[in-house]
Coordinates of C-alpha atoms and ligand atoms in Angstrom, one line a residue:
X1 CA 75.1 -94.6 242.7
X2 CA 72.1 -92.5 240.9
X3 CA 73.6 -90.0 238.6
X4 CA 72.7 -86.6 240.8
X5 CA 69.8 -84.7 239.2
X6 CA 70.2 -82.1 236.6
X7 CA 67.7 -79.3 237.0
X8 CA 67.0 -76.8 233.6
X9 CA 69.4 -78.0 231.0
X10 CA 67.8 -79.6 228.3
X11 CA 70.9 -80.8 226.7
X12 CA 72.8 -82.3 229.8
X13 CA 72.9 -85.6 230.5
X14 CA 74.7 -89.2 232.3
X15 CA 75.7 -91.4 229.8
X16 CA 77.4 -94.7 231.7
X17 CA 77.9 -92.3 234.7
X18 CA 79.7 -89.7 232.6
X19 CA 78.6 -86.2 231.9
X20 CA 77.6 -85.3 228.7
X21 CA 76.4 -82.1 227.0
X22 CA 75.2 -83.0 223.4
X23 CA 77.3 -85.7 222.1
X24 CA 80.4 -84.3 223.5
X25 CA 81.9 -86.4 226.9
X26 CA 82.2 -82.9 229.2
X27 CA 85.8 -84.6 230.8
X28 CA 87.2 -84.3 227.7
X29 CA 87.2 -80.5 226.8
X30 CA 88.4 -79.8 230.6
X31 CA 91.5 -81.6 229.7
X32 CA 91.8 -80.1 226.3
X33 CA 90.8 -76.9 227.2
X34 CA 92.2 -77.1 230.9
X35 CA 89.2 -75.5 234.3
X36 CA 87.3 -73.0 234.6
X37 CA 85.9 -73.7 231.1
X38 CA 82.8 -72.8 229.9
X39 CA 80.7 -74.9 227.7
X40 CA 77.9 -74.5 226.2
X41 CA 75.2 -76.3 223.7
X42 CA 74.2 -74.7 220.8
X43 CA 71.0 -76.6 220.4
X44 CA 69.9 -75.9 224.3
X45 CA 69.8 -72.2 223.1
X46 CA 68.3 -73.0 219.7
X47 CA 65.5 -74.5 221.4
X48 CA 65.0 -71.7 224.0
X49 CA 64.3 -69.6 221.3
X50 CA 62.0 -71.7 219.5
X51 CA 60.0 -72.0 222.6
X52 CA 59.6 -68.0 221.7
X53 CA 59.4 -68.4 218.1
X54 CA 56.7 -70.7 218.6
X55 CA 54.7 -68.5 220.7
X56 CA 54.7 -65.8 218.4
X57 CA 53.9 -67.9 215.6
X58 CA 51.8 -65.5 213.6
X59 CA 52.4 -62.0 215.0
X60 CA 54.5 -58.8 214.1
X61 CA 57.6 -59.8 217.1
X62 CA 60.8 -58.9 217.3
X63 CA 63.4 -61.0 219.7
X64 CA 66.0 -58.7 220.7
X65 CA 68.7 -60.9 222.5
X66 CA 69.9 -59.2 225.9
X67 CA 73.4 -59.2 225.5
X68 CA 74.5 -58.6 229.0
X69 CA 73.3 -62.1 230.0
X70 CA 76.1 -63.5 228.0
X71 CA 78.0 -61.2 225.1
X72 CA 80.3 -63.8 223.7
X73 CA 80.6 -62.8 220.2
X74 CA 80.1 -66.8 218.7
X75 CA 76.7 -66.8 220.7
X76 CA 75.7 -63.1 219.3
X77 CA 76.9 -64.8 215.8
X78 CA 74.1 -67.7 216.4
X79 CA 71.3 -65.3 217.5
X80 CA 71.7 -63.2 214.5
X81 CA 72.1 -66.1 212.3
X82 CA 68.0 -66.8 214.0
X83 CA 67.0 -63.2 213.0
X84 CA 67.2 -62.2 216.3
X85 CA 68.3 -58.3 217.0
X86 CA 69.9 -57.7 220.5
X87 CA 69.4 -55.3 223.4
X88 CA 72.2 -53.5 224.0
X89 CA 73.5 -51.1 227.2
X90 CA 76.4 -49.6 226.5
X91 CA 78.5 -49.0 223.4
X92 CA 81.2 -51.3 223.9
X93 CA 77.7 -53.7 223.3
X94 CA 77.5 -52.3 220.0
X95 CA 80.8 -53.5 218.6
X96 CA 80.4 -56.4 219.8
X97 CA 76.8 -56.4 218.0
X98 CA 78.5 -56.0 214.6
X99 CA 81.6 -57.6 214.7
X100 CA 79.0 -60.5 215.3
X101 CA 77.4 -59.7 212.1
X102 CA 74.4 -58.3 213.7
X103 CA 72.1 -55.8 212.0
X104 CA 72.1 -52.5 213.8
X105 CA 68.4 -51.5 212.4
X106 CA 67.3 -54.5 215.2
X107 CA 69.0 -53.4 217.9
X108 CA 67.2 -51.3 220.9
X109 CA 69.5 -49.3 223.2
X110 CA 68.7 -49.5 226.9
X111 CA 70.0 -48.5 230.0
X112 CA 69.7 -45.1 232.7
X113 CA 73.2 -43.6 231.3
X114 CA 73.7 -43.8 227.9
X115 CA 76.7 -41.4 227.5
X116 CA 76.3 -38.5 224.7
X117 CA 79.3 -40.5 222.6
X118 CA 77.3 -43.7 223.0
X119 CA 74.1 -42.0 221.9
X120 CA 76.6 -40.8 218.6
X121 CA 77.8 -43.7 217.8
X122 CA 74.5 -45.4 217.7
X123 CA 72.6 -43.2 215.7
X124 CA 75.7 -43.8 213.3
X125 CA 74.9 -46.9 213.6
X126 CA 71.7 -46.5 212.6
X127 CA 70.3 -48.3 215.6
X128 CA 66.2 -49.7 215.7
X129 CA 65.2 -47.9 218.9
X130 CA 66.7 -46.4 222.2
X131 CA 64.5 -47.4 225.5
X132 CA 64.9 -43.9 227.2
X133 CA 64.7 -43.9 230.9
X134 CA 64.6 -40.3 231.6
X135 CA 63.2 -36.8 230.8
X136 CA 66.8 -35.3 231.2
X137 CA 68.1 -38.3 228.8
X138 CA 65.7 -37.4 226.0
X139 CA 66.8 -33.7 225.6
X140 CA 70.4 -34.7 225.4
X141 CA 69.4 -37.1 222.9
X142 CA 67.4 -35.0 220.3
X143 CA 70.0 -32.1 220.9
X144 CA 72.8 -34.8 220.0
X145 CA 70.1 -36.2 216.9
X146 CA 69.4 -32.7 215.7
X147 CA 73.4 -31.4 215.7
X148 CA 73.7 -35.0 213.3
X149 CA 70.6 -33.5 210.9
X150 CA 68.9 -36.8 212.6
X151 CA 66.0 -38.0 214.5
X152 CA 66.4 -40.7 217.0
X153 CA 64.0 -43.6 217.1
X154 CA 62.8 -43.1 220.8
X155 CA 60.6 -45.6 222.9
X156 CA 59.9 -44.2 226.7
X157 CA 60.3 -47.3 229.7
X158 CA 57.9 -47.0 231.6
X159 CA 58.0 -48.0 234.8
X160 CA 54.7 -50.0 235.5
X161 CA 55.1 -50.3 239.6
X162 CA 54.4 -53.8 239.6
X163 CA 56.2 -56.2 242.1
X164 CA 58.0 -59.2 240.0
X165 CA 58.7 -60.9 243.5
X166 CA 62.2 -62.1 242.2
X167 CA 65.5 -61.1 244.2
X168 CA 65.5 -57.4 245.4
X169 CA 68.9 -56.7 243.0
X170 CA 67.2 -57.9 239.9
X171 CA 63.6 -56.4 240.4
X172 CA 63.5 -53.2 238.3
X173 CA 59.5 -52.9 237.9
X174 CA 58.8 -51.0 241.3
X175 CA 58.6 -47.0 242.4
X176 CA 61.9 -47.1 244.6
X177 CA 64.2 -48.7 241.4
X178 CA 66.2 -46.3 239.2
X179 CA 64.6 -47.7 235.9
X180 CA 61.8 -46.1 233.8
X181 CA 59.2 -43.2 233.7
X182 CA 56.9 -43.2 236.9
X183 CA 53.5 -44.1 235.3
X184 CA 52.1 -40.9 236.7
X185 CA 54.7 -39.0 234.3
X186 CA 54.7 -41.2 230.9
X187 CA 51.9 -39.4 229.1
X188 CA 53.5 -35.8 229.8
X189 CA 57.0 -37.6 228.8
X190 CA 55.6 -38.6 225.4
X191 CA 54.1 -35.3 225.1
X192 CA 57.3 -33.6 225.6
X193 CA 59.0 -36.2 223.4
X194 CA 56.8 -35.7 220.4
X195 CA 57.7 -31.5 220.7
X196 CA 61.7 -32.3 220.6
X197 CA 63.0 -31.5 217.4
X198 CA 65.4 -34.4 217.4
X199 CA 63.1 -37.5 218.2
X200 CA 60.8 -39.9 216.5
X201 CA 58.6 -41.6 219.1
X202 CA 58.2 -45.2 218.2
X203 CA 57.3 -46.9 220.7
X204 CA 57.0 -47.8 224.9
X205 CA 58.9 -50.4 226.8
X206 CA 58.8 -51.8 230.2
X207 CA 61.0 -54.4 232.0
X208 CA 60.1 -55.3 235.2
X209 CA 62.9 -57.1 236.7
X210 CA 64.8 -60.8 235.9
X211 CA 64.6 -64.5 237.1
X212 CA 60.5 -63.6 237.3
X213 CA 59.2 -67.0 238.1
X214 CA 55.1 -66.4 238.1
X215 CA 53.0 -65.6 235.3
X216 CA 51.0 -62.8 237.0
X217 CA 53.6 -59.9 237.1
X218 CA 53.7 -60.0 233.3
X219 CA 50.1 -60.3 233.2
X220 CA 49.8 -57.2 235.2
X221 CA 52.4 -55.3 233.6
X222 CA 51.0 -55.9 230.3
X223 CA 47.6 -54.3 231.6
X224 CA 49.4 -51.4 232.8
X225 CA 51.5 -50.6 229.6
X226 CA 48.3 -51.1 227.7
X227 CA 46.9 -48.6 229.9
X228 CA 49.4 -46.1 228.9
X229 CA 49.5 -47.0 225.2
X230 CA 46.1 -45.8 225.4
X231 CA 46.4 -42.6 226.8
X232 CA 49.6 -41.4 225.1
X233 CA 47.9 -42.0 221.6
X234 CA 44.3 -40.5 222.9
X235 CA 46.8 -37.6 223.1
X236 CA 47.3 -38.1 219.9
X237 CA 51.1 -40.0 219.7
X238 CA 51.3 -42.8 217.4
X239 CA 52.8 -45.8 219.4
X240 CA 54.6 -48.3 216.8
X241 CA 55.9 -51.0 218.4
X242 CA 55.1 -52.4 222.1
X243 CA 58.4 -54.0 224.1
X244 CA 57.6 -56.2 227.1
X245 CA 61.2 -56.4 227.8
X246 CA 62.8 -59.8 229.3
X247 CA 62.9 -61.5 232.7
X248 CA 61.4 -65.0 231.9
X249 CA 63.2 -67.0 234.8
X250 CA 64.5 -70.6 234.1
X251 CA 64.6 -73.8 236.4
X252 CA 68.4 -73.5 238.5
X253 CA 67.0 -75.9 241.4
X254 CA 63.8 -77.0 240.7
X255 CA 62.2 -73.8 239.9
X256 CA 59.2 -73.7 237.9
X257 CA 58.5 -70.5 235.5
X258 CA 56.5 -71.1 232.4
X259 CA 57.6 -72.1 229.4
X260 CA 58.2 -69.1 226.8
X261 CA 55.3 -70.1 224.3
X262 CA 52.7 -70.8 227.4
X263 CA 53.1 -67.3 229.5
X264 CA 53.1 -66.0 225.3
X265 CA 49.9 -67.8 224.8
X266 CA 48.2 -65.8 227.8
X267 CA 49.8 -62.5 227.4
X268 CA 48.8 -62.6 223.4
X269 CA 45.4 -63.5 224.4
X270 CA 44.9 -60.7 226.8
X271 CA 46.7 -58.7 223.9
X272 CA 44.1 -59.6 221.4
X273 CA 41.3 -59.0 223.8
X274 CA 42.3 -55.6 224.4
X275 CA 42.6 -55.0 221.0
X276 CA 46.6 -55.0 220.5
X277 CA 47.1 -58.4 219.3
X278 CA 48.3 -56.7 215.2
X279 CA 50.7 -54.3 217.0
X280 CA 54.3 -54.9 216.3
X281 CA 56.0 -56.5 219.6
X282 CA 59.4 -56.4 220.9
X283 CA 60.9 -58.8 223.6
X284 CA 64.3 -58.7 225.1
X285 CA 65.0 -61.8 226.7
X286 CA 68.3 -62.4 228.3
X287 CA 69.0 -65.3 230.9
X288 CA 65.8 -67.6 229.2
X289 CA 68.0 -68.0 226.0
X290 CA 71.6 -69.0 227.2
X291 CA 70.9 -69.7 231.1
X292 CA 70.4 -73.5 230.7
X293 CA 72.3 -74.0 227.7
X294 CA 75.8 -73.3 230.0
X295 CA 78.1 -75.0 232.2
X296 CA 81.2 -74.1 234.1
X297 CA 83.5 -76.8 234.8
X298 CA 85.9 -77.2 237.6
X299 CA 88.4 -79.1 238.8
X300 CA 88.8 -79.9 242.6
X301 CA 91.8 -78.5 244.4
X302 CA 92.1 -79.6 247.8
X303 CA 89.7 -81.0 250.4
X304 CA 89.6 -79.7 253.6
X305 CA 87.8 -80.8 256.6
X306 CA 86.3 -78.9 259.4
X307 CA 85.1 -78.9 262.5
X308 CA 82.2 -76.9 261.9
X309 CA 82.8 -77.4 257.6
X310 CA 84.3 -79.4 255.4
X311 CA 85.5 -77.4 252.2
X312 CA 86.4 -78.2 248.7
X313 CA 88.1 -75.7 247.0
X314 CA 87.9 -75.7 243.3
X315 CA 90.1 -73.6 240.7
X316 CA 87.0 -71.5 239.6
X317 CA 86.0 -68.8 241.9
X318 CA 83.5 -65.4 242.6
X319 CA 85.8 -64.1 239.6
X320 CA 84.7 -66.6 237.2
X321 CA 81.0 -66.9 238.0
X322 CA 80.0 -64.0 240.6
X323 CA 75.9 -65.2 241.0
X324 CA 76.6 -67.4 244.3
X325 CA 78.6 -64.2 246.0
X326 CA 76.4 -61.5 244.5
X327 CA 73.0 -63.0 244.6
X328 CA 73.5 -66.0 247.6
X329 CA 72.2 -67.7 244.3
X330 CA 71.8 -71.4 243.7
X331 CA 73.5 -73.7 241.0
X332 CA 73.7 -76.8 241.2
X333 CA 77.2 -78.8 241.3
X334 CA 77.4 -81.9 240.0
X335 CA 80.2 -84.9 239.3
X336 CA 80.9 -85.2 235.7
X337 CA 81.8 -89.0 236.9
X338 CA 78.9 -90.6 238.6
X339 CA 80.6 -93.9 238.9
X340 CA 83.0 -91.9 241.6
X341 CA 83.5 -94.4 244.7
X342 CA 84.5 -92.0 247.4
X343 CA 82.6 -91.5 249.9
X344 CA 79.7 -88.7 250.2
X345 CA 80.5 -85.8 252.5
X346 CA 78.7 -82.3 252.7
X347 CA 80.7 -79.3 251.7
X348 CA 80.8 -75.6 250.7
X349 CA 82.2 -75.5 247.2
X350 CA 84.5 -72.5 247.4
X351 CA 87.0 -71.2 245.2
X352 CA 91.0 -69.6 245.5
X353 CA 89.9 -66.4 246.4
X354 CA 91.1 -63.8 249.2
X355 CA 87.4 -63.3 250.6
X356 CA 84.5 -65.3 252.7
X357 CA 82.1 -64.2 249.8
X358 CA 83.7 -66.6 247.5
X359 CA 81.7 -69.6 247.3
X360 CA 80.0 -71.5 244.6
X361 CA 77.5 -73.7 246.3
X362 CA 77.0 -74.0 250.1
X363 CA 76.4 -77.5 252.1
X364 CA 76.1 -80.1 248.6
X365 CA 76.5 -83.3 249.1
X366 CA 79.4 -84.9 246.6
X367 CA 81.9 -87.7 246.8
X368 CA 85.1 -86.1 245.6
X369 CA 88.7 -86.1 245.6
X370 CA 91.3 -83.5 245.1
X371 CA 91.2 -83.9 240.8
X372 CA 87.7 -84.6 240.5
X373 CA 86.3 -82.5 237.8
X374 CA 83.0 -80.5 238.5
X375 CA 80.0 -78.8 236.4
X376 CA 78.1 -75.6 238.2
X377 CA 75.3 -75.7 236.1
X378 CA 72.9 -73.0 234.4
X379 CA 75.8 -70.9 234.3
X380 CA 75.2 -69.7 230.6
X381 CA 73.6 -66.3 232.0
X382 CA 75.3 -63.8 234.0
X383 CA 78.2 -65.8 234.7
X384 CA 81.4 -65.3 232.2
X385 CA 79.7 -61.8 231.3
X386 CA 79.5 -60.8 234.6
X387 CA 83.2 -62.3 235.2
X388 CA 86.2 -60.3 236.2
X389 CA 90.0 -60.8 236.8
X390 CA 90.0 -60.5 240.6
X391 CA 93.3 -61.4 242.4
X392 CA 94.2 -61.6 238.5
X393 CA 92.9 -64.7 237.5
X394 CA 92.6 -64.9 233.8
X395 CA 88.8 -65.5 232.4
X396 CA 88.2 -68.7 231.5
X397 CA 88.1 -70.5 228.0
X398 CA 84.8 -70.7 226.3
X399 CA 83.9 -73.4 224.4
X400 CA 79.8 -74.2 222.4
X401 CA 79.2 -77.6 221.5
X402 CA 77.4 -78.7 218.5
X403 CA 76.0 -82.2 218.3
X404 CA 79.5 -84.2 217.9
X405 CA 81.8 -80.9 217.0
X406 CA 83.2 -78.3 219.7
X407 CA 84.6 -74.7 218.6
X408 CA 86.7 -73.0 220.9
X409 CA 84.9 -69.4 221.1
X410 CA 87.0 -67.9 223.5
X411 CA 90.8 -68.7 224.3
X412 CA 92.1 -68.4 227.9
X413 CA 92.9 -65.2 228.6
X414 CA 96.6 -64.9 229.6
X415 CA 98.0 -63.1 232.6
X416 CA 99.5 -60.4 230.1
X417 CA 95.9 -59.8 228.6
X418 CA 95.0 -58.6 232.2
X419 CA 97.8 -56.0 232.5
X420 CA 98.4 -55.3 229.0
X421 CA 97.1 -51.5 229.4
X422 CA 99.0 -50.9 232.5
X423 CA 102.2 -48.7 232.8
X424 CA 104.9 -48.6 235.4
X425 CA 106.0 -44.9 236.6
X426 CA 109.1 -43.5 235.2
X427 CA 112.1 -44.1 237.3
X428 CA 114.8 -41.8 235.5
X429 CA 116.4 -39.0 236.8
X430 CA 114.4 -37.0 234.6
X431 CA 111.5 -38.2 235.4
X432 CA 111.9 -37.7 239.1
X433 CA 112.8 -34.1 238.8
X434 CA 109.6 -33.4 236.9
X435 CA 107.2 -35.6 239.8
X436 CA 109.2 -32.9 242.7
Ligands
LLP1 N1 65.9 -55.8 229.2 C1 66.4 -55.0 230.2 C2 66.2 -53.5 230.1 C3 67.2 -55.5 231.2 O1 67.6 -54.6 232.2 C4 67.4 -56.9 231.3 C5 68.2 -57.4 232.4 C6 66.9 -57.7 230.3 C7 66.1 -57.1 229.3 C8 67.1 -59.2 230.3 O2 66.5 -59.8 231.4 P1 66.5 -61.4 231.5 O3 65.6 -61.9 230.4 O4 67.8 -61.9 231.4 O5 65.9 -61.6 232.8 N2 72.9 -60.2 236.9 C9 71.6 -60.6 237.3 C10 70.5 -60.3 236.3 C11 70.4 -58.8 235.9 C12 69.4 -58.5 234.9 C13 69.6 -57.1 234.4 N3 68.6 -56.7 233.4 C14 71.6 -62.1 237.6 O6 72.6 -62.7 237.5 O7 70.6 -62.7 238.1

């Protein structure tokens, strides 16, 4: 049989039929580490962000890493070990950012609701930048900056109205979304900015939504935020540092977005023509980084035919990696044995879970057995983050390869993990009295 195609993953591969990511046989860490596990490659992600580095080769740029694609603390480790700083939405983010070892003066704080404790602990922190996303948000934060005898580093996202033509849930570029500054509003929102006691304008941001697959929304954002970085400083506001903000897609079935140093060469050049090409830059790519440098592996359950179906349930589920339920979005499954001789049926890959939703891939074509072992590919973004203990199923093990050696990052989690923080109600007499 021909091994099965392995869209995106630079490090994946069939050697003698067998799965391999790096040098490590993928059959072996699911029986040392038992299914769902995720595994990942250190050098796929090294070389996604050299595919950046090299782009920028030359210019003022700083990568922040978007966490929330995949926050394991080993992976933040490896970005900050690069240089990289890290985009950041919530403060539970944060720690995670410096028990890494990351450096809080490259971190940018995103994100529509940025509680006032979160904005404290940041600028405690000493964070880079915070991405404010509304005119209400930046009088809470200078009040909260002046009361600490501080000003915050602010940067204003702008909203540039520009359709990234990706999956309604993940565009965030256009009028109707929740995100940014309407462009109509930034240059009064800068103004106002620049009065408030407790800011420092520093820059402007924009992110126009994820998975974006054509070079022209970018190319049409850029013009846009350009635009504005010309009004706001013929108003006379100093604009710092420029942030394009992530959303490079990657190849999950054949997809075809540019590489990170082409769509770079383009947007620098139309940088340079419009005279920004010295200005410090900012990216916050997310799913570009880890997306292809992951796998989930699975064993099979049970098959079970159908008249209409034939199902194989696996032991990972909608818990584990939600993208298939959330998003009806596409991974690719594939045998970590090739050499497999049963015969080749179509079925929905599903998981153990109480609803119709949960599904990993729908109508693949795979010649399994109950025990066959599984990997649902490009799962390094937006999978474990966005994972849960539904029907409490512990998260999965995590494990990165490197070259020959694997480190266990994350340990199983244990049913007791789940419900550690939960408390039964008090059944004494006492107790009962108090409750009538
Ligand atoms: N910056 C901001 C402000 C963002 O909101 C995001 C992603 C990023 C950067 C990183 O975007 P990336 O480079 O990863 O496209 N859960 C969805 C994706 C949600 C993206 C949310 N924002 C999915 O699984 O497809």
């Amino acid at each position: 049989m021909t091994p099965p195609v392995l869209p995106g993953q630079p490090q994946l591969h069939y050697r003698d039929q067998t799965l391999y990511l790096e040098e490590q046989r993928l059959s072996e860490l699911a029986r040392s580490h038992g299914t769902p596990l995720y595994v990942y490659s250190k050098a796929a992600m090294l070389q996604a962000l050299d595919a950046y580095q090299r782009g920028f080769a030359g210019r003022k740029v700083q990568i922040c890493y978007a966490m929330k694609a995949n926050s394991s603390l080993a992976l933040l480790q490896l970005f900050a070990q690069q240089g990289c700083g890290f985009d950041i939405v919530s403060g539970g983010e944060l720690e995670r950012v410096m028990a890494a070892g990351g450096d809080p003066a490259k971190v940018i704080f995103s994100g529509v609701g940025k509680t006032r404790a979160e904005m404290r602990q940041a600028l405690e922190a000493g964070i880079g930048c915070f991405n404010v996303e509304s005119e209400a948000e930046l009088e809470v934060l200078s009040d909260i900056a002046q009361a600490m005898g501080l000003r915050a580093p602010v940067s204003i996202r702008v909203n540039p109205n520009v359709d990234a033509k990706t999956h309604p849930y993940i565009s965030t570029g256009l009028k109707d979304n929740k995100f940014g500054i309407a462009h109509e509003r930034t240059v009064a929102t800068y103004r106002r900015a620049a009065q408030l006691p407790g800011l420092r304008v520093v820059g402007i941001d924009c992110h126009i939504g994820s998975q974006i697959t054509e070079e022209t929304p970018y190319l049409d954002a850029m013009d846009r935020l350009l635009d504005l970085v010309q009004a706001i400083e013929a108003a006379g506001i100093a604009i710092h540092h420029i942030d394009f903000g992530g959303g490079l897609g990657i190849d999950y079935n054949g997809d075809t977005p540019p590489a990170a140093d082409a769509l770079w060469a383009l947007l620098l050049a139309r940088l340079d023509a419009r005279g920004y090409g010295n200005r410090q830059l900012m990216i916050e790519p997310g799913r570009s980084l880890v997306g292809n440098a992951g796998v989930c592996l699975t064993e099979v359950l049970y098959l079970k035919p159908g008249e209409q179906k034939n199902f194989c349930i696996v032991d990972a589920a909608m818990n584990d990696l939600p993208r298939p339920a959330m998003y009806q979005a596409y991974h690719a499954i594939v045998p970590l044995d090739a050499s497999a001789k049963m015969p080749e049926q179509v079925y929905d890959v599903v998981g153990p879970i109480c609803e119709s939703g949960d599904w990993l891939g729908r109508e693949r074509s795979l010649a399994v057995a109950p025990g066959s072992l599984l990997a649902v590919l490009s799962a390094g973004a937006y999978c474990s983050s966005m994972g849960s203990s539904y029907n409490t199923r512990a998260r999965p093990a995590e494990v990165l390869v490197d070259g020959a050696a694997a480190h266990l990052i994350r340990a199983r989690e244990s049913v007791s993990d789940i419900f550690r923080n939960e408390r039964l109600i008090p059944t004494t007499a006492a107790a009962k009295q108090v409750v009538a």
